[in-house]
XYZ file of C-alpha atoms in Angstrom:
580
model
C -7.904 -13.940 -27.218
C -10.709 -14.299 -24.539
C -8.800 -16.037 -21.823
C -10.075 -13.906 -18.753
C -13.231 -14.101 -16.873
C -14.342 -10.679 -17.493
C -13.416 -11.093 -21.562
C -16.128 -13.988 -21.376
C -18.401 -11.888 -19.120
C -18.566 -8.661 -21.362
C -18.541 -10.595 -24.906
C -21.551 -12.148 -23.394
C -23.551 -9.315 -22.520
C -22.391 -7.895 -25.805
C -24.340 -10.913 -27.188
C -27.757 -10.376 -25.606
C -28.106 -7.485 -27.213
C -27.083 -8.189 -30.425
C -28.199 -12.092 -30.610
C -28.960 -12.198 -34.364
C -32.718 -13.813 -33.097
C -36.223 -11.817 -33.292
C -37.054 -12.270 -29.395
C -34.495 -9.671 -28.749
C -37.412 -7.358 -29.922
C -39.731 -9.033 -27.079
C -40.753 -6.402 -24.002
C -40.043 -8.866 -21.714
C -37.042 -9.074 -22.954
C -35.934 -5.808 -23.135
C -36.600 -5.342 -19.785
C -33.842 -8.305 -18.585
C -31.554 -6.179 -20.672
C -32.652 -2.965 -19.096
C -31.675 -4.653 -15.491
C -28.305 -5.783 -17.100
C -27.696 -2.776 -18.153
C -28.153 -0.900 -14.980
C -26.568 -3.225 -13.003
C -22.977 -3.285 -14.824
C -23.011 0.149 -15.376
C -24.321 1.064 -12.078
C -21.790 -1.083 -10.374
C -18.590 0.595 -12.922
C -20.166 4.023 -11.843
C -20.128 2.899 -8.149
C -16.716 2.013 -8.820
C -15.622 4.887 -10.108
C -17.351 6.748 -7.501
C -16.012 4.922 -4.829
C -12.315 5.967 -5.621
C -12.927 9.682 -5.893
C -12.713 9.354 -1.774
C -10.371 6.164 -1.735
C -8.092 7.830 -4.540
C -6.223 10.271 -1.186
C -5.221 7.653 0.945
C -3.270 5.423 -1.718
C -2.914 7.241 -5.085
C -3.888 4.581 -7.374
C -7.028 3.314 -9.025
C -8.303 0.754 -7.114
C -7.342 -2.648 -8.575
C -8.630 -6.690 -7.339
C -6.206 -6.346 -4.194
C -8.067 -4.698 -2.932
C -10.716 -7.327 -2.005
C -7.860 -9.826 -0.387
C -6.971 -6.707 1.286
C -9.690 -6.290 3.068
C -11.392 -10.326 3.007
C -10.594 -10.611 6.519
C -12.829 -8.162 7.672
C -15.274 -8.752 10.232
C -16.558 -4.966 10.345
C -16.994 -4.433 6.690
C -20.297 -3.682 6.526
C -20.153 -0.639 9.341
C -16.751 0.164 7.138
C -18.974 0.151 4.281
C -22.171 2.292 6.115
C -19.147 4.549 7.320
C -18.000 5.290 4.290
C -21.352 6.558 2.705
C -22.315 8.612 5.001
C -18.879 10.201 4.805
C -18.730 10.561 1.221
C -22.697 11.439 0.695
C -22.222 13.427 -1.793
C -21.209 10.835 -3.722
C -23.649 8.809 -2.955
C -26.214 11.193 -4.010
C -24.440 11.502 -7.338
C -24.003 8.211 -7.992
C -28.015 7.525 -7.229
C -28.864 10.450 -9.773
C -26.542 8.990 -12.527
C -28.380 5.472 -12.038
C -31.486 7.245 -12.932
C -30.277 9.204 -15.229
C -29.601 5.653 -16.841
C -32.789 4.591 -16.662
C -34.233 7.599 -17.798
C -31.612 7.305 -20.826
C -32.160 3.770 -21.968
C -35.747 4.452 -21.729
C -35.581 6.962 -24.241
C -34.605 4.574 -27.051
C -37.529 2.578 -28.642
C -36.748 -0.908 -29.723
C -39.287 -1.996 -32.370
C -39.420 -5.152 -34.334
C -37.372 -6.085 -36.951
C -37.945 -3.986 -40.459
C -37.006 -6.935 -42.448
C -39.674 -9.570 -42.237
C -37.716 -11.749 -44.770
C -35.858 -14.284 -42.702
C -33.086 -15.141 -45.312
C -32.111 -11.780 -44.957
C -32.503 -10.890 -41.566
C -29.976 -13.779 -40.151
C -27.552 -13.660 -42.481
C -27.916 -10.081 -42.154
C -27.919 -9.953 -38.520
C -24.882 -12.399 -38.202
C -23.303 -9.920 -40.200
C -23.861 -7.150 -38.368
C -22.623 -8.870 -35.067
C -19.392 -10.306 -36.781
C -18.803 -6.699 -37.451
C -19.446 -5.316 -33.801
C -17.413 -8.302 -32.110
C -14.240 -6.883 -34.409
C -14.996 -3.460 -33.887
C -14.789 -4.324 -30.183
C -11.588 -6.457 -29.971
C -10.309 -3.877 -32.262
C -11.248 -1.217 -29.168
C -10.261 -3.644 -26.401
C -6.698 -4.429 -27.933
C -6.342 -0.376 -29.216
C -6.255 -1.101 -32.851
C -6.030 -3.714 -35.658
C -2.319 -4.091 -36.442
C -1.067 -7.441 -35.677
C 1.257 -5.890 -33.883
C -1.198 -3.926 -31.411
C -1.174 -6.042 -28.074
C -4.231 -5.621 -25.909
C -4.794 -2.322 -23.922
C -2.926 -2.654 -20.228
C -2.932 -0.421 -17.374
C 0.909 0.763 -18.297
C -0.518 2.515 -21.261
C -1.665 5.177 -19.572
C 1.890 6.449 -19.006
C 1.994 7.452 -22.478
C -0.375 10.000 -21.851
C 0.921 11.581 -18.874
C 3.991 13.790 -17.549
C 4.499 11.990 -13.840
C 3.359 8.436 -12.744
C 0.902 9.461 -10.647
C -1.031 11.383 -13.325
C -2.191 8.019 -14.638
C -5.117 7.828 -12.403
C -6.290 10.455 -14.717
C -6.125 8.120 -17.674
C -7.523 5.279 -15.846
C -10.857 4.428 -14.962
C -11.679 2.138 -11.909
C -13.707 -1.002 -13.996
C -10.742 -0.921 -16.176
C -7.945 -1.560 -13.672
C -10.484 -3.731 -11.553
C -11.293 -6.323 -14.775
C -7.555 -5.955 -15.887
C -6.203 -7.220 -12.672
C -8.346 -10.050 -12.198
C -6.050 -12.536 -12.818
C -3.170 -10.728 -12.634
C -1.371 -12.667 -9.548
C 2.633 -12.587 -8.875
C 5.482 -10.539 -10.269
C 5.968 -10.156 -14.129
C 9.664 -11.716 -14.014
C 12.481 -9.683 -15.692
C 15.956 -11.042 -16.309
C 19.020 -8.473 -16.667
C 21.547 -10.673 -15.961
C 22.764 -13.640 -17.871
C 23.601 -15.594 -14.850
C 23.746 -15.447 -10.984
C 27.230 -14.614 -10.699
C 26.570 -11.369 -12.841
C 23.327 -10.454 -10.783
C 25.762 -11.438 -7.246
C 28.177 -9.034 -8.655
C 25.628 -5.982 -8.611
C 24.303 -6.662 -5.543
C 23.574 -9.617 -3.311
C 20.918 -9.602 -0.264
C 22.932 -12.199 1.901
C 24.164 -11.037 5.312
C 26.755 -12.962 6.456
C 27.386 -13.666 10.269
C 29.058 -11.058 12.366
C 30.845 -12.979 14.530
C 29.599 -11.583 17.430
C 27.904 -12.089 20.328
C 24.495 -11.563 20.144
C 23.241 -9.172 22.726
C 20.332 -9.951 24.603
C 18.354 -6.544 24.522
C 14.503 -6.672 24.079
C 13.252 -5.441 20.454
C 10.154 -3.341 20.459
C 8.165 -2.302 16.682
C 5.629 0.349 16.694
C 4.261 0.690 13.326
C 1.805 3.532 13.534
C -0.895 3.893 11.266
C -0.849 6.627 8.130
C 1.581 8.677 10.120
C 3.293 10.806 8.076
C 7.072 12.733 8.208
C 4.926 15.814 7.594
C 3.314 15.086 11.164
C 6.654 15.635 13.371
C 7.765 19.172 13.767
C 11.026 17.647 14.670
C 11.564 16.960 10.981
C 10.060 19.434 9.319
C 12.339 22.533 10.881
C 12.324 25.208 7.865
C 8.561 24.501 7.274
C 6.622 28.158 7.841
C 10.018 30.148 8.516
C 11.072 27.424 10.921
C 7.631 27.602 13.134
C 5.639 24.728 12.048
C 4.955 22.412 15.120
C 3.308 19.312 13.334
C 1.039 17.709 15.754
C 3.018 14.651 17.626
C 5.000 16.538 20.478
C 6.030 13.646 22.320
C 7.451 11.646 19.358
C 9.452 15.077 18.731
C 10.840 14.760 21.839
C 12.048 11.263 21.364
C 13.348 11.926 18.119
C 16.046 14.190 20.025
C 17.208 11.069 21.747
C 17.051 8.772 19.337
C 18.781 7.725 15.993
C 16.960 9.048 13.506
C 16.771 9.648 9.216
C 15.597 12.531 7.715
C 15.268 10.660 4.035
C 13.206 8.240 5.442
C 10.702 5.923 3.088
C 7.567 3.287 2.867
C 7.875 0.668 0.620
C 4.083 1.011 -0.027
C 1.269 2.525 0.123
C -0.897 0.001 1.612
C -1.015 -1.329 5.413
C -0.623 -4.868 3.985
C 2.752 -3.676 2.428
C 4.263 -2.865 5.653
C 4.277 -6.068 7.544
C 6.808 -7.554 4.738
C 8.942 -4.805 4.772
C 9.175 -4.057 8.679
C 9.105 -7.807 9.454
C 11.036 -9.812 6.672
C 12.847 -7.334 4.657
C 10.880 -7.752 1.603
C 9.753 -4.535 -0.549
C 6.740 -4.457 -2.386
C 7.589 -4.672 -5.775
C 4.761 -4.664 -8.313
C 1.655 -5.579 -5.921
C 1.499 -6.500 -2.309
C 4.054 -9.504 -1.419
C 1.067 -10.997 0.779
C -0.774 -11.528 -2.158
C 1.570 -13.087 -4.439
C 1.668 -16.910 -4.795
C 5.198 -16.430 -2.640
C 3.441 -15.483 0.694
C 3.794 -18.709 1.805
C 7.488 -19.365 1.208
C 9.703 -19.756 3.923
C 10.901 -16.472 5.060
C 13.585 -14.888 7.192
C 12.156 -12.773 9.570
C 12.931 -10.897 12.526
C 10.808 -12.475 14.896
C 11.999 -15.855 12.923
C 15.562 -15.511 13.563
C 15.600 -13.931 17.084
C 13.459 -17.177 17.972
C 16.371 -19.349 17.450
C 18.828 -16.854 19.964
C 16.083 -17.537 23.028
C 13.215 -14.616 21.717
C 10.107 -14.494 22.479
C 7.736 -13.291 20.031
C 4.294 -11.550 19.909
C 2.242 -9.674 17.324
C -0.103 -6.807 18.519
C -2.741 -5.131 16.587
C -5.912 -3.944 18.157
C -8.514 -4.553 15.599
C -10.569 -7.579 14.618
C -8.409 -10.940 15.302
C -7.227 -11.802 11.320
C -7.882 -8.125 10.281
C -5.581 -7.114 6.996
C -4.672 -11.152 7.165
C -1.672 -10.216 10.205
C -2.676 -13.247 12.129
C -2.167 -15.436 8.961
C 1.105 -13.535 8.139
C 2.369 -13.120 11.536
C 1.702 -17.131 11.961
C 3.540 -17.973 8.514
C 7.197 -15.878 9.431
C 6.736 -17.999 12.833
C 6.232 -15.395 15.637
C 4.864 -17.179 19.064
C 1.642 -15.353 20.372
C -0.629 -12.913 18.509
C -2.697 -10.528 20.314
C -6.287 -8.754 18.561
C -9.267 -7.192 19.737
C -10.098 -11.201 21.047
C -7.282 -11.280 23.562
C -7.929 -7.587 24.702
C -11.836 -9.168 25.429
C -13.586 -5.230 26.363
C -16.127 -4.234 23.574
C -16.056 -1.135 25.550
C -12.871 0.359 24.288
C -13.207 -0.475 20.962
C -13.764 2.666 18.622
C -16.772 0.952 16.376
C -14.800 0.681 12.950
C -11.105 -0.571 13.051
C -10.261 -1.700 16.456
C -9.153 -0.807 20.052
C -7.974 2.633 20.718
C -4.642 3.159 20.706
C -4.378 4.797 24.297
C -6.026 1.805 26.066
C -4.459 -1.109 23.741
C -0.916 0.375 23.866
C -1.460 0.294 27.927
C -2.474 -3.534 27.366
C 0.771 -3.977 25.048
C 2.617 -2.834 28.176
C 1.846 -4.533 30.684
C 1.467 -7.773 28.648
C 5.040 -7.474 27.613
C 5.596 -6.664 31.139
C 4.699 -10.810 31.909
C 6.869 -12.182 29.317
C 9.952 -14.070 29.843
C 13.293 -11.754 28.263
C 14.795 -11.151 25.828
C 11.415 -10.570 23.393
C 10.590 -9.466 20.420
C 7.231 -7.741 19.815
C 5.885 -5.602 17.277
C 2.293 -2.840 18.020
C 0.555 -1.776 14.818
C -1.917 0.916 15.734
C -5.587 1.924 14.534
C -6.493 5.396 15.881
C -5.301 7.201 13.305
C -7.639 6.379 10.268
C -10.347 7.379 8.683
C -13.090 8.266 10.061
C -10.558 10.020 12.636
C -12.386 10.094 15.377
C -11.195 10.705 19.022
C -12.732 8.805 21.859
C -15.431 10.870 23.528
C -13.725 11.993 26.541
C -11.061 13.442 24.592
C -13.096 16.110 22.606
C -11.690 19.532 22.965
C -8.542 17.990 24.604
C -6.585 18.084 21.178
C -6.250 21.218 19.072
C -8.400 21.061 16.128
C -7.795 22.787 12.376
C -8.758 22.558 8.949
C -6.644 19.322 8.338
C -9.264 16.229 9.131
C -6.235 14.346 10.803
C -5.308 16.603 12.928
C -7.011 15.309 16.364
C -6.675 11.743 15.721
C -2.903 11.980 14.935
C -2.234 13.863 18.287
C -4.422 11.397 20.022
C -2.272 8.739 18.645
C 0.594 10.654 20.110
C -0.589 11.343 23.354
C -1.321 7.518 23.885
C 2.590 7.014 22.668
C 3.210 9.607 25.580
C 1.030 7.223 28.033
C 2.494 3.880 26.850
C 6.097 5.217 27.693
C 5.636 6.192 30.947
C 3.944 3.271 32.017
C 6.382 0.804 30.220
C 9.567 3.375 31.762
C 8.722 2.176 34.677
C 8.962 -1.526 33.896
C 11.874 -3.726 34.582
C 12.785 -4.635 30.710
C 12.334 -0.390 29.668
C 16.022 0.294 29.803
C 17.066 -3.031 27.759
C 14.810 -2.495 24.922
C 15.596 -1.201 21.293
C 12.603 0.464 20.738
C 11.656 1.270 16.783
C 9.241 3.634 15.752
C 7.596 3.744 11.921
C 4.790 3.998 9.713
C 2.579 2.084 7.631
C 2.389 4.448 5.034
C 1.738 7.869 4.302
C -1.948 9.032 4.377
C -3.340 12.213 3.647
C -0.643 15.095 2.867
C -1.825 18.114 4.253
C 1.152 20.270 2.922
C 1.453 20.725 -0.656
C 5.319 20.821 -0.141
C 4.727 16.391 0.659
C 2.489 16.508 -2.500
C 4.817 14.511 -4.544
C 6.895 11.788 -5.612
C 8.903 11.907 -2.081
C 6.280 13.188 0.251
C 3.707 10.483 -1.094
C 6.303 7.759 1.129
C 7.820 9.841 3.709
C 7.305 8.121 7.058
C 9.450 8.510 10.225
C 12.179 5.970 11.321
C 13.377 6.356 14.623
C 15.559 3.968 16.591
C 15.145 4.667 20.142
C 17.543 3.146 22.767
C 17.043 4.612 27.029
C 19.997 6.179 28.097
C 22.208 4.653 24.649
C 24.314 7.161 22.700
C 21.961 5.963 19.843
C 21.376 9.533 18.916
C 20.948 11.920 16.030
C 19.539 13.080 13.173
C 20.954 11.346 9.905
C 20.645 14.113 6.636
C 22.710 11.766 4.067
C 21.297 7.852 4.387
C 18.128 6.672 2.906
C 16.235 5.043 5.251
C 13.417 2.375 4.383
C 11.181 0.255 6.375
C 12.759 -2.964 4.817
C 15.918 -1.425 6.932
C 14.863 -2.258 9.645
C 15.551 -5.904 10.013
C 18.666 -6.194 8.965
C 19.613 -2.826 10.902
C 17.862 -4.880 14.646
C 19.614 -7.684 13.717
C 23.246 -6.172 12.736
C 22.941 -4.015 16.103
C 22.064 -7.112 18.097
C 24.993 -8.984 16.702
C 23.283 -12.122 15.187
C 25.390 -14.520 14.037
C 24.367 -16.374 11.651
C 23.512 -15.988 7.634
C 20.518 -14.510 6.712
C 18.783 -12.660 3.595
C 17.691 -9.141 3.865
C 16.646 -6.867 0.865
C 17.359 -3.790 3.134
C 20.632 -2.631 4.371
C 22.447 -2.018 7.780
C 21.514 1.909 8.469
C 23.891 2.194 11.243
C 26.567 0.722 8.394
C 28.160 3.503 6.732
C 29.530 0.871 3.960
C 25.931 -0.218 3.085
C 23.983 1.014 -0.225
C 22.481 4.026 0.526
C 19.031 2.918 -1.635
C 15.413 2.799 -0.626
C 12.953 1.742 -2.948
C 9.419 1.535 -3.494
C 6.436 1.257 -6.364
C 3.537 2.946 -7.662
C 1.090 3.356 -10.310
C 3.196 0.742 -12.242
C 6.464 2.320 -11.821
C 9.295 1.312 -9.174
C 11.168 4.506 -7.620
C 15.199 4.327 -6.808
C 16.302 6.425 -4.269
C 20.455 6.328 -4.222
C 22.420 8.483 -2.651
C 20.774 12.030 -3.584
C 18.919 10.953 -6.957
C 15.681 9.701 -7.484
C 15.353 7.329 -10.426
C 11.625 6.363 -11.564
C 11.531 2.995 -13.788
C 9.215 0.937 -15.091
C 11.136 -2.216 -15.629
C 11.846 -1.549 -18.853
C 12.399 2.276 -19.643
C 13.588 5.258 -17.353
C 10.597 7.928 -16.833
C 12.845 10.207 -14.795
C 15.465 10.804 -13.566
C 15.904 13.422 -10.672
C 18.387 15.000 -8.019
C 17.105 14.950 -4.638
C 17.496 18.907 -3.659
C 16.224 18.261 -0.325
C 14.310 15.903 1.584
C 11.531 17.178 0.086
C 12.171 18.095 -3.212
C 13.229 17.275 -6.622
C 15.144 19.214 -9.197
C 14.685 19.228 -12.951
C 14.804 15.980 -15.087
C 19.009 15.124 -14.871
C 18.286 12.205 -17.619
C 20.286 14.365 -20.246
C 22.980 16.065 -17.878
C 24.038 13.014 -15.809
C 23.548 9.755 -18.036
C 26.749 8.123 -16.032
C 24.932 8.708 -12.662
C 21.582 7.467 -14.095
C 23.171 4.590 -15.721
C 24.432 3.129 -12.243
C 21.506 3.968 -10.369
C 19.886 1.690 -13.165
C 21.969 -0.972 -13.206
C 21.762 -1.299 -9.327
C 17.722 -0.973 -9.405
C 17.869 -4.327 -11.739
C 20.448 -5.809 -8.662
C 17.901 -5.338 -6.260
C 14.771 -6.095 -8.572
C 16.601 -9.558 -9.997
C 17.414 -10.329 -6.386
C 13.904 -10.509 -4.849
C 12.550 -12.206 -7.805
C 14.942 -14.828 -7.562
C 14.329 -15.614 -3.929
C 10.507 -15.818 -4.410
C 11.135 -18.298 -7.141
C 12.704 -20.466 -4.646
């Protein structure tokens, strides 16, 4: 039964209090437990605290990823000095609960034992803490039948209408002790064999046959940029007369290939790199903290390498930040370039990294001494919280109730800067350029506020002077597209294993998946199917890229039934390659 660290930990703070022994009555001793107690429950409270800012930006009690997330770190400690002065209002509240604690505990008076015979009081106190320690497994395992199994985080759905209600349920030292050890996916078999599974769907790509064309490959994966953010695809918004706040990537978007049902696979930064990179969904927790991180991977960068790429890895922050430089290394890409390489303190914005304006103009004219064809992917920093502008900036961008607001368009105005300097370059006109997200951040319209707007990024494929144009209404577009989509247009010619599909293949799957509060979410054609492995917990057509209809469980069981059946395909599939 107690086979996790924090089982041990609790049952033995349980036990000083209860330790059927008459120095638990000592003063001295009393106060150790009065420490104990403040410090658990202070740090659960801090926990808890800590989420009620955190909870916006990824919509899920925080669990232990949290701290390989962010081990890599360098700035955590102005990250951490940021954040409470940000959120001081919770730090206020937290400080008066701690002492309202104190001032609680203080209130009970712990006297010596009323039994002074001592063959009573042990046998009597034993007793008494046999019958706590059952009372509390009973608690910790939500009842007494022998068929109860122990309280998990997945049991909060059975309180709740939507996934994302669950938070509500949850508490933050619950889902942080519960994931402790929690490492790798929960493996699921549908199919009997791999000839069934192959039959549903299969992730191999086989070679085209072509030859490959030698056209440069540039990624931008901006940070927390949102659909919501680009006027361009957000038309019928405020009787057609919303803007957004990224004019320039509106402009692009009109000459470039680009999906108005467009998806993250995650929710975290750490999810992205996977999916944009290697094709590989997040599917339960982070892939780059699974014990499969480390097996050999295709990857873009990977397989371009072998046709005579170059490769390179930009991010401006902290060399190692979010473990890139680890990842980046592992799915073999040649040169990685931080806030080391960029070697000016004076552009960097104090928190996360370089901003983006002066980094993106080093990304240029770095890639402008590399040998060609390359490969090379930019993941930005500017727009994050604290979202802050660089000082000679303020008042440049317009400012309005939604916090983003100026640190988005700033982020914009540096993409505006980057292009012109790199259209001017010899290698402009021969590069694929693609433009995505992360993830989504903050939703500032209530019309992104749920289970579509909570992962709907831009993808944009933009090719100088190319009839690689439009706006695509029907195909679900997902960051783990993009791979196989680069590598398709470029004509590679080999095998190679992609969980995404071809979006400029009309034949492919039109799915896009991703997960969330312990639920995986299906997007086929125009339904939305929510799962949680085992059981359906919605089913939903997709009205418009924006919005759901009523539950369609009842009225279209056939439909549901295949979207099922090709969610366990694509589920079966990437657990059986990180097996391997």
């Amino acid at each position: 039964m107690i086979h996790r660290p924090w089982h041990t930990s609790i049952f033995f703070i349980f036990l000083l209090y209860f330790i059927p022994f008459k120095f638990r009555f000592n003063k001295n001793y009393q106060r150790v437990l009065l420490v104990i107690f403040v410090v658990t429950n202070g740090l659960a409270l801090l926990a808890n605290g800590a989420d009620i800012g955190y909870f916006d930006f990824v919509l899920q009690r925080t669990t232990m990823d949290i701290f390989d997330e962010f081990k890599h770190e360098t700035n955590i400690l102005a990250l951490f000095g940021k954040f409470i002065i940000d959120w001081w209002y919770l730090t206020l509240i937290w400080i008066a609960m701690i002492i309202g604690l104190v001032w609680a505990y203080r209130k009970i008076k712990i006297e010596g034992p009323k039994i002074k015979l001592n063959f009573i009081f042990y046998p009597g106190s034993i007793v008494a803490l046999a019958i706590m320690i059952g009372l509390v497994i009973g608690g910790a395992r939500g009842g007494f039948r022998h068929s109860t199994r122990p309280i998990v985080m997945s049991n909060a759905g059975a309180y709740v209408k939507t996934p994302h209600e669950m938070a509500i349920v949850l508490n933050t030292p619950f889902t942080l002790m519960h994931s402790f050890e929690i490492r790798g996916y929960k493996r699921v078999n549908y199919f009997s064999n791999e000839e069934e599974l192959n039959s549903v769907y299969s992730p191999i790509y086989k070679a085209s046959g072509k030859e490959v064309r030698k056209e440069n490959v540039v990624i931008f994966i901006v940070e927390s940029m949102n659909k919501e953010f680009l006027g361009s695809l957000t038309r019928d918004l405020d009787g057609g007369k919303y803007k957004g706040y990224m004019p320039f990537l509106d402009s692009l978007v009109g000459i470039s290939k680009t999906y108005l049902h467009s998806y993250a696979n995650g929710r975290k930064s750490i999810d992205a790199l996977p999916s944009v990179l290697t094709s590989i969904p997040r599917i339960e927790m982070p892939f780059v903290l699974t014990p499969y991180y480390n097996n050999k991977l295709n990857s873009l960068p990977g397989l371009l390498k072998e046709k005579g790429y170059k490769s390179a890895f930009f991010h401006g922050a902290p060399n190692g930040s979010m473990g890139f430089l680890a990842f980046t290394n592992l799915i073999g890409v040649d040169e990685y370039y931080g806030k080391t390489e960029y070697n000016n303190n004076s552009d960097f914005d104090g928190i996360w990294g370089i901003w983006d304006e002066d980094f993106m103009q080093f990304f240029a004219h770095t890639l402008d001494t590399f040998s060609r064809p390359f490969v090379a992917s930019l993941f930005t920093v500017s727009s994050h919280h604290p979202f802050e502008i660089p000082k000679r900036y303020k008042g440049k961008f317009k400012k309005d109730e939604f916090v983003m607001s100026e640190c988005v368009q700033y982020t914009d105005f540096a993409f505006s800067q980057v292009f012109e300097t790199a259209s001017k370059m010899p290698w402009f006109k021969n590069t694929l350029f693609v433009i995505t997200a992360d993830h989504v951040s903050l939703n500032q319209r209530d019309e992104f506020k749920n289970d579509i707007g909570y992962f709907s990024v831009p993808v944009i494929f933009y090719k100088p002077g190319s009839n690689l144009v439009g706006l695509d209404s029907i195909t679900n577009a997902q960051q783990a597209d993009i791979m196989p989509t680069v590598l398709n247009y470029l004509g590679y010619d080999k095998d190679y294993l992609a969980f995404g599909k071809d979006l400029f293949d009309p034949k492919s799957p039109n799915v896009a998946i991703n997960y969330l509060n312990d639920t995986y979410r299906l997007f086929m054609d125009d339904y939305l199917l929510i799962y949680d492995g085992k059981h359906s917990k919605g089913f939903y057509h997709v009205d418009t890229y924006r919005q759901l209809s009523a539950d369609q469980s009842i009225r279209n069981p056939k439909k549901k039934r295949s979207n099922g059946k090709i969610f366990k395909g694509l589920h079966s599939a990437i657990q059986e390659q990180d097996d391997r």
